[in-house]
Coordinates of C-alpha atoms (C1' of nucleotides) in Angstrom, one line a residue:
Chain A
X1 CA -6.1 10.8 -2.1
X2 CA -2.8 10.8 -4.0
X3 CA -3.7 9.6 -7.4
X4 CA -5.4 12.8 -8.5
X5 CA -2.4 14.8 -7.4
X6 CA 0.0 12.4 -9.2
X7 CA -2.0 13.0 -12.4
X8 CA -2.1 16.8 -11.8
X9 CA 1.7 16.8 -11.4
X10 CA 2.1 14.8 -14.6
X11 CA -0.3 17.2 -16.5
X12 CA 1.5 20.3 -15.2
X13 CA 4.7 18.9 -16.5
X14 CA 3.1 18.3 -19.8
X15 CA -0.6 18.2 -21.0
X16 CA -1.4 14.6 -22.1
X17 CA -4.2 12.3 -23.2
X18 CA -5.2 9.3 -21.0
X19 CA -3.1 6.9 -22.9
X20 CA 0.0 9.1 -22.8
X21 CA -0.5 9.5 -19.1
X22 CA -0.7 5.7 -18.8
X23 CA 2.6 5.3 -20.7
X24 CA 4.2 8.0 -18.5
X25 CA 3.0 6.1 -15.4
X26 CA 4.8 3.1 -16.6
X27 CA 8.1 5.0 -16.2
X28 CA 8.8 8.3 -14.6
X29 CA 6.0 9.0 -12.1
X30 CA 5.1 5.3 -12.0
X31 CA 8.5 4.6 -10.3
X32 CA 7.0 5.8 -7.1
X33 CA 3.3 6.0 -7.8
X34 CA 1.9 3.4 -10.2
X35 CA -1.5 3.5 -11.8
X36 CA -3.4 1.5 -14.4
X37 CA -5.2 3.1 -17.4
X38 CA -8.6 2.4 -15.7
X39 CA -7.7 4.4 -12.7
X40 CA -6.4 7.2 -14.8
X41 CA -9.5 7.5 -17.0
X42 CA -11.7 7.4 -13.9
X43 CA -9.7 10.0 -12.2
X44 CA -9.5 12.3 -15.3
X45 CA -13.3 12.3 -15.4
X46 CA -13.5 13.4 -11.8
X47 CA -10.8 16.0 -12.1
X48 CA -12.5 17.5 -15.2
X49 CA -15.9 17.5 -13.4
X50 CA -14.3 19.3 -10.4
X51 CA -12.9 21.9 -12.7
X52 CA -9.3 21.2 -11.9
X53 CA -8.4 20.2 -15.5
X54 CA -10.0 20.6 -18.9
X55 CA -9.8 19.0 -22.3
X56 CA -7.7 20.9 -24.7
X57 CA -10.0 22.8 -27.0
X58 CA -10.5 21.8 -30.6
X59 CA -10.9 18.0 -30.2
X60 CA -13.7 15.6 -31.1
X61 CA -15.2 14.1 -28.0
X62 CA -16.1 10.7 -29.4
X63 CA -15.1 7.3 -28.0
X64 CA -12.1 6.1 -29.9
X65 CA -10.7 9.7 -30.2
X66 CA -7.7 11.0 -28.4
X67 CA -8.5 13.6 -25.8
X68 CA -5.8 15.7 -24.1
X69 CA -6.1 17.5 -20.8
X70 CA -4.4 20.5 -19.3
X71 CA -4.4 21.8 -15.7
X72 CA -6.5 24.8 -14.8
X73 CA -5.4 27.4 -12.3
X74 CA -7.7 25.7 -9.7
X75 CA -5.9 22.5 -10.3
X76 CA -2.5 24.0 -9.9
X77 CA -3.7 25.7 -6.6
X78 CA -5.0 22.4 -5.3
X79 CA -1.7 20.7 -6.2
X80 CA 0.2 23.3 -4.3
X81 CA -2.1 23.1 -1.3
X82 CA -1.8 19.3 -1.2
X83 CA 2.0 19.4 -1.6
X84 CA 2.4 21.6 1.5
X85 CA -0.3 20.0 3.7
X86 CA 0.7 17.8 6.6
X87 CA 0.3 14.0 5.9
X88 CA 1.3 11.1 8.1
X89 CA 3.7 8.6 6.6
X90 CA 2.1 5.3 5.9
X91 CA 3.3 2.4 8.2
X92 CA 5.5 -0.1 6.6
X93 CA 3.6 -3.0 5.0
X94 CA 5.8 -5.6 3.3
X95 CA 5.0 -9.1 2.3
X96 CA 8.5 -10.5 2.3
X97 CA 9.1 -9.4 5.9
X98 CA 5.9 -11.1 6.8
X99 CA 6.9 -14.3 5.1
X100 CA 10.2 -14.4 7.0
X101 CA 8.4 -13.9 10.2
X102 CA 6.1 -16.8 9.2
X103 CA 9.2 -18.8 8.3
X104 CA 10.3 -18.4 11.8
X105 CA 7.4 -20.6 13.0
X106 CA 6.6 -22.9 10.0
X107 CA 10.1 -23.3 8.6
X108 CA 12.2 -21.8 5.9
X109 CA 11.7 -24.5 3.3
X110 CA 11.3 -23.1 -0.2
X111 CA 11.6 -19.4 0.6
X112 CA 15.2 -19.2 -0.5
X113 CA 14.3 -19.4 -4.2
X114 CA 12.0 -16.4 -4.0
X115 CA 14.5 -14.4 -1.9
X116 CA 17.0 -14.9 -4.8
X117 CA 14.5 -13.9 -7.3
X118 CA 13.6 -10.7 -5.4
X119 CA 17.3 -9.9 -5.1
X120 CA 17.6 -10.2 -8.9
X121 CA 14.6 -7.9 -9.4
X122 CA 15.9 -5.3 -7.1
X123 CA 19.3 -5.4 -8.6
X124 CA 17.8 -4.9 -12.0
X125 CA 15.7 -2.0 -10.8
X126 CA 18.8 -0.5 -9.2
X127 CA 20.7 -0.8 -12.5
X128 CA 17.8 0.9 -14.3
X129 CA 17.8 3.8 -11.8
X130 CA 21.5 4.1 -12.2
X131 CA 21.1 4.5 -16.0
X132 CA 18.5 7.1 -15.5
X133 CA 20.7 9.0 -13.1
X134 CA 23.7 9.2 -15.4
X135 CA 21.4 10.0 -18.4
X136 CA 19.2 12.7 -16.8
X137 CA 21.3 14.1 -14.1
X138 CA 24.8 14.7 -15.2
X139 CA 27.1 16.5 -12.7
X140 CA 26.3 19.9 -14.0
X141 CA 22.5 19.8 -13.9
X142 CA 21.4 22.1 -11.0
X143 CA 18.1 23.8 -11.8
X144 CA 15.6 23.8 -9.0
X145 CA 13.4 21.2 -10.7
X146 CA 16.3 19.0 -11.5
X147 CA 17.6 19.0 -8.0
X148 CA 14.2 18.0 -6.6
X149 CA 13.6 15.3 -9.2
X150 CA 17.1 14.0 -8.6
X151 CA 16.4 13.9 -4.9
X152 CA 13.4 11.7 -5.6
X153 CA 15.4 9.4 -7.8
X154 CA 18.1 9.2 -5.1
X155 CA 15.4 7.9 -2.7
X156 CA 14.6 5.2 -5.2
X157 CA 18.3 4.3 -5.7
X158 CA 18.9 4.2 -1.9
X159 CA 15.8 2.1 -1.3
X160 CA 16.8 -0.5 -3.9
X161 CA 20.3 -0.5 -2.5
X162 CA 18.9 -1.2 0.9
X163 CA 16.8 -4.1 -0.4
X164 CA 19.7 -5.7 -2.3
X165 CA 21.9 -5.5 0.8
X166 CA 19.2 -6.8 3.1
X167 CA 18.3 -9.7 0.8
X168 CA 21.9 -10.8 0.5
X169 CA 22.1 -10.6 4.3
X170 CA 18.9 -12.7 4.6
X171 CA 20.3 -15.3 2.1
X172 CA 23.5 -15.6 4.1
X173 CA 21.6 -16.0 7.3
X174 CA 19.4 -18.7 5.8
X175 CA 22.4 -20.6 4.6
X176 CA 23.5 -21.0 8.2
X177 CA 20.1 -22.3 9.4
X178 CA 18.9 -25.9 9.3
X179 CA 16.6 -26.0 6.3
X180 CA 13.9 -28.1 7.9
X181 CA 10.1 -27.9 7.5
X182 CA 9.7 -26.6 11.0
X183 CA 11.8 -24.6 13.4
X184 CA 12.9 -26.5 16.5
X185 CA 10.8 -25.9 19.5
X186 CA 7.4 -27.1 18.6
X187 CA 5.0 -24.3 17.9
X188 CA 7.6 -21.6 18.3
X189 CA 6.9 -20.6 21.9
X190 CA 8.3 -18.7 23.7
X191 CA 8.8 -15.8 21.4
X192 CA 5.7 -13.6 21.3
X193 CA 6.3 -11.0 23.9
X194 CA 9.1 -9.9 21.7
X195 CA 9.5 -7.6 18.7
Chain B
X1 CA -3.9 -11.9 0.4
X2 CA -1.5 -11.3 3.3
X3 CA -3.7 -10.5 6.2
X4 CA -4.9 -14.0 6.8
X5 CA -1.3 -15.2 6.8
X6 CA -0.3 -12.5 9.2
X7 CA -3.0 -13.7 11.5
X8 CA -2.1 -17.3 11.1
X9 CA 1.5 -16.5 12.0
X10 CA 0.4 -14.6 15.1
X11 CA -1.9 -17.4 16.1
X12 CA 0.8 -20.1 15.6
X13 CA 3.1 -18.0 17.8
X14 CA 0.4 -17.9 20.4
X15 CA -3.4 -18.6 20.4
X16 CA -5.3 -15.4 21.0
X17 CA -8.7 -13.8 21.0
X18 CA -9.6 -11.0 18.5
X19 CA -8.8 -8.2 20.9
X20 CA -5.5 -9.8 21.9
X21 CA -4.6 -10.1 18.2
X22 CA -5.5 -6.4 17.8
X23 CA -3.2 -5.4 20.6
X24 CA -0.4 -7.5 19.1
X25 CA -0.9 -5.9 15.7
X26 CA -0.3 -2.6 17.4
X27 CA 3.3 -3.7 18.1
X28 CA 5.2 -6.8 17.0
X29 CA 3.6 -8.0 13.7
X30 CA 2.0 -4.6 13.2
X31 CA 5.5 -3.0 12.6
X32 CA 5.4 -4.4 9.1
X33 CA 1.8 -5.5 8.7
X34 CA -0.8 -3.3 10.4
X35 CA -4.5 -4.2 10.8
X36 CA -7.5 -2.8 12.6
X37 CA -9.8 -4.9 14.8
X38 CA -12.5 -4.8 12.2
X39 CA -10.2 -6.4 9.6
X40 CA -9.1 -9.0 12.2
X41 CA -12.6 -10.0 13.3
X42 CA -13.7 -10.3 9.7
X43 CA -10.7 -12.4 8.8
X44 CA -11.0 -14.6 11.8
X45 CA -14.5 -15.5 10.7
X46 CA -13.3 -16.4 7.3
X47 CA -10.4 -18.5 8.6
X48 CA -12.7 -20.4 10.9
X49 CA -15.2 -21.0 8.1
X50 CA -12.3 -22.3 5.9
X51 CA -11.2 -24.7 8.6
X52 CA -7.8 -23.2 9.1
X53 CA -8.3 -22.1 12.7
X54 CA -10.8 -23.0 15.4
X55 CA -12.1 -21.5 18.6
X56 CA -10.5 -23.0 21.6
X57 CA -13.0 -25.4 23.1
X58 CA -14.8 -24.7 26.3
X59 CA -15.9 -21.1 25.7
X60 CA -19.2 -19.4 25.6
X61 CA -19.9 -18.1 22.1
X62 CA -22.1 -15.1 23.0
X63 CA -21.4 -11.5 21.9
X64 CA -19.5 -9.7 24.6
X65 CA -17.5 -12.9 25.5
X66 CA -13.9 -13.5 24.8
X67 CA -13.2 -16.1 22.2
X68 CA -9.7 -17.5 21.5
X69 CA -8.5 -19.2 18.4
X70 CA -5.8 -21.7 17.6
X71 CA -4.4 -22.8 14.3
X72 CA -5.4 -26.1 12.8
X73 CA -3.0 -28.4 10.8
X74 CA -4.6 -27.2 7.6
X75 CA -3.9 -23.6 8.6
X76 CA -0.3 -24.4 9.4
X77 CA 0.0 -26.1 6.0
X78 CA -1.5 -23.1 4.2
X79 CA 0.9 -20.8 6.0
X80 CA 3.9 -22.9 5.0
X81 CA 2.6 -23.0 1.4
X82 CA 2.2 -19.3 1.2
X83 CA 5.5 -18.6 2.8
X84 CA 7.4 -20.5 0.1
X85 CA 5.2 -19.4 -2.8
X86 CA 6.7 -17.0 -5.3
X87 CA 5.3 -13.5 -4.9
X88 CA 6.2 -10.3 -6.8
X89 CA 7.4 -7.4 -4.8
X90 CA 5.0 -4.5 -4.8
X91 CA 6.2 -1.4 -6.6
X92 CA 7.2 1.5 -4.4
X93 CA 4.3 3.9 -3.6
X94 CA 5.2 6.8 -1.5
X95 CA 3.4 10.1 -0.9
X96 CA 6.3 12.1 0.2
X97 CA 8.3 11.3 -3.0
X98 CA 5.2 12.3 -5.0
X99 CA 4.9 15.5 -3.1
X100 CA 8.6 16.5 -3.8
X101 CA 8.0 15.7 -7.4
X102 CA 5.0 18.0 -7.4
X103 CA 7.0 20.6 -5.5
X104 CA 9.4 20.6 -8.5
X105 CA 6.6 22.2 -10.6
X106 CA 4.4 24.1 -8.1
X107 CA 7.0 25.2 -5.7
X108 CA 8.4 24.1 -2.4
X109 CA 6.5 26.5 -0.2
X110 CA 5.3 24.9 3.0
X111 CA 6.7 21.4 2.5
X112 CA 9.7 21.9 4.7
X113 CA 7.6 21.8 7.9
X114 CA 6.2 18.4 7.1
X115 CA 9.6 17.1 6.0
X116 CA 10.9 18.0 9.5
X117 CA 7.9 16.4 11.1
X118 CA 8.5 13.2 9.1
X119 CA 12.2 13.2 10.1
X120 CA 11.1 13.4 13.7
X121 CA 8.7 10.5 13.3
X122 CA 11.2 8.3 11.6
X123 CA 13.8 9.2 14.2
X124 CA 11.4 8.2 17.0
X125 CA 10.6 4.9 15.2
X126 CA 14.2 4.2 14.7
X127 CA 14.8 4.7 18.4
X128 CA 12.0 2.4 19.3
X129 CA 13.3 -0.3 17.1
X130 CA 16.7 0.2 18.7
X131 CA 15.3 -0.4 22.1
X132 CA 13.5 -3.6 20.9
X133 CA 16.7 -4.8 19.4
X134 CA 18.8 -4.4 22.6
X135 CA 15.9 -5.8 24.7
X136 CA 14.9 -8.8 22.6
X137 CA 18.1 -9.7 20.7
X138 CA 21.1 -9.6 22.9
X139 CA 24.4 -10.7 21.3
X140 CA 24.0 -14.3 22.5
X141 CA 20.5 -15.0 21.2
X142 CA 20.9 -17.3 18.2
X143 CA 18.0 -19.7 18.0
X144 CA 16.6 -20.1 14.4
X145 CA 13.5 -18.2 15.3
X146 CA 15.4 -15.4 16.9
X147 CA 17.8 -15.1 13.9
X148 CA 14.9 -14.8 11.5
X149 CA 12.9 -12.4 13.7
X150 CA 16.1 -10.3 14.2
X151 CA 16.5 -10.2 10.4
X152 CA 13.1 -8.8 10.0
X153 CA 13.7 -6.2 12.7
X154 CA 17.0 -5.3 11.0
X155 CA 15.0 -4.5 7.8
X156 CA 12.8 -2.1 9.9
X157 CA 15.9 -0.4 11.4
X158 CA 17.7 -0.1 8.1
X159 CA 14.6 1.4 6.4
X160 CA 14.1 4.0 9.2
X161 CA 17.8 4.8 8.9
X162 CA 17.4 5.3 5.2
X163 CA 14.5 7.6 5.7
X164 CA 16.1 9.8 8.3
X165 CA 19.2 10.1 6.1
X166 CA 17.2 10.9 3.1
X167 CA 15.0 13.4 4.8
X168 CA 18.0 15.2 6.2
X169 CA 19.5 15.3 2.7
X170 CA 16.2 16.6 1.4
X171 CA 16.0 19.4 4.0
X172 CA 19.6 20.4 3.2
X173 CA 18.8 20.5 -0.5
X174 CA 15.7 22.6 0.1
X175 CA 17.7 25.1 2.1
X176 CA 19.8 25.9 -0.9
X177 CA 16.7 26.4 -3.2
X178 CA 14.8 29.6 -3.7
X179 CA 11.6 29.2 -1.6
X180 CA 9.2 30.7 -4.0
X181 CA 5.7 29.7 -4.8
X182 CA 6.6 28.4 -8.2
X183 CA 9.8 27.1 -9.7
X184 CA 11.5 29.3 -12.4
X185 CA 10.7 28.3 -15.9
X186 CA 6.9 28.7 -16.2
X187 CA 5.2 25.3 -16.2
X188 CA 8.3 23.3 -15.6
X189 CA 9.1 22.4 -19.2
X190 CA 11.4 21.0 -20.3
X191 CA 11.7 18.0 -18.0
X192 CA 9.2 15.3 -18.8
X193 CA 11.2 13.0 -21.0
X194 CA 13.3 12.3 -17.9
X195 CA 13.0 10.2 -14.8
Chain C
dA1 C1' -28.9 3.1 38.3
dA2 C1' -25.2 5.3 35.7
dT3 C1' -20.8 5.3 33.8
dG4 C1' -17.1 3.4 31.6
dC5 C1' -14.4 -0.1 29.7
dC6 C1' -13.9 -4.8 27.5
dA7 C1' -15.0 -7.4 23.6
dT8 C1' -17.1 -8.6 19.3
dG9 C1' -19.1 -7.3 15.7
dT10 C1' -22.0 -4.5 11.2
dA11 C1' -22.3 -1.2 7.5
dA12 C1' -20.9 2.1 4.2
dC13 C1' -17.3 3.8 1.7
dC14 C1' -13.1 4.3 -1.1
dG15 C1' -9.1 3.3 -3.9
dG16 C1' -6.8 -0.3 -6.5
dT17 C1' -7.2 -4.6 -9.4
dT18 C1' -8.9 -7.5 -13.0
dA19 C1' -11.7 -8.6 -16.8
dC20 C1' -14.2 -7.1 -20.4
dA21 C1' -16.4 -3.9 -24.0
dT22 C1' -16.4 -0.5 -27.8
dG23 C1' -15.1 2.7 -31.3
dA24 C1' -11.4 4.5 -34.4
dT25 C1' -7.2 4.1 -37.1
dT26 C1' -3.7 1.7 -39.4
dT27 C1' -1.7 -2.3 -42.0
dA28 C1' -1.8 -6.7 -44.6
Chain D
dT1 C1' -12.1 -6.5 -45.6
dA2 C1' -9.8 -8.7 -42.0
dA3 C1' -6.7 -8.2 -38.4
dA4 C1' -4.1 -5.6 -35.4
dT5 C1' -3.4 -1.7 -32.7
dC6 C1' -4.7 2.6 -30.6
dA7 C1' -7.7 4.8 -27.4
dT8 C1' -11.3 5.3 -24.1
dG9 C1' -14.1 3.5 -21.3
dT10 C1' -17.7 0.0 -17.9
dA11 C1' -18.4 -3.5 -14.3
dA12 C1' -17.4 -6.5 -10.7
dC13 C1' -14.6 -7.4 -7.1
dC14 C1' -11.5 -7.0 -3.1
dG15 C1' -8.9 -5.3 0.8
dG16 C1' -8.4 -1.4 3.9
dT17 C1' -10.6 2.6 6.4
dT18 C1' -14.0 4.9 9.2
dA19 C1' -18.1 5.2 11.7
dC20 C1' -21.2 3.1 14.4
dA21 C1' -23.8 -0.8 17.2
dT22 C1' -24.3 -4.2 20.8
dG23 C1' -23.6 -7.0 24.7
dG24 C1' -21.2 -8.1 29.0
dC25 C1' -18.7 -6.8 33.1
dA26 C1' -16.7 -3.8 36.8
dT27 C1' -16.9 0.3 39.5
dT28 C1' -19.3 4.1 41.8

DNA sequence: AATGCCATGTAACCGGTTACATGATTTA
DNA sequence: TAAATCATGTAACCGGTTACATGGCATT
């Protein structure tokens, strides 16, 4: 149940229409909580029905017409409640790690290409975050909002840094391994009682 | 489409019944790809129907009876194919980051407690990974499988390290902020054109 | 016989994804 | 007026989550 709160946050920052929200979820918020326009429209409907947001008055409600929403007091309260509520962190779930684990038993053939590609993607993302940081958070900026948003961006930067380092490490490791279609040792036993 | 391949990997490592797989997904594989027993049984059925795995011969197929599966050549081939295939990394999606972003506009009241709790959880996980590393990957272990599995564990360790550092940083930052119910500046504008 | 655990499932729901549909506005 | 684009939706599907059901086995 995080999408509605992501939308509430975006709308508190600035009242927007569905399409504007969609565009903002392609940058900004979307860097750590992505959403498609279908999700957004669906959720906007629910939020309005629940009385947490409302359409800005003075707008035609027909189909192809722009409709902007703003957050109502109840919505702000719900957002504050949710922000402070205890929530368990989601366990890690990463396909690349799974693939390497699989490569340990079926062989590493072919995976190197995609490791390299991922490295490039993460390097690009890291560069983008770097640009945002220098643009939006110059050394002097220290309002409370700025500090918190900078903190979030820092997480993104550090995560991308981690991935680039780890992927380089993985590629170096692969280079030292025999690149056969199957690891030595038949079906990979022993090796299950371990990590 | 990763769960079937997670199961295939586990079964190649060692043929198992549904419950045994469930237990193994609570440690080992589950550290980076979790699954419940319902998912596992459902997926085992599909994999068997697709001819990628089969029940070990010589077993009663009644309801409360244990049934073990092994991977067929087609399953191993599919796993190798999937491992090497190009796959885009999933965009980051993290609730805590979203909550901090929300706190920037509705205030930081109450979030500190959960930040501390998350820090503890990540510290505990980090310690657990550390134990696994010293137990399963002593300095001398350097078979191909071990190196790859160690690499995967390293990712887990580094990720938990990142989170503990970042959470400490976040707590330090919070301590310097006014702990009011709302950030100064009304609805948080300006601040949307940014990250 | 009752209780509890082992083991395998079924069913309903929920959020995210993909494909498609429709109306309104702008531009060629 | 045709095409392209803006803007808002609907529908079907799919994987993950939660709750519940059922059968077998061991212990008391």
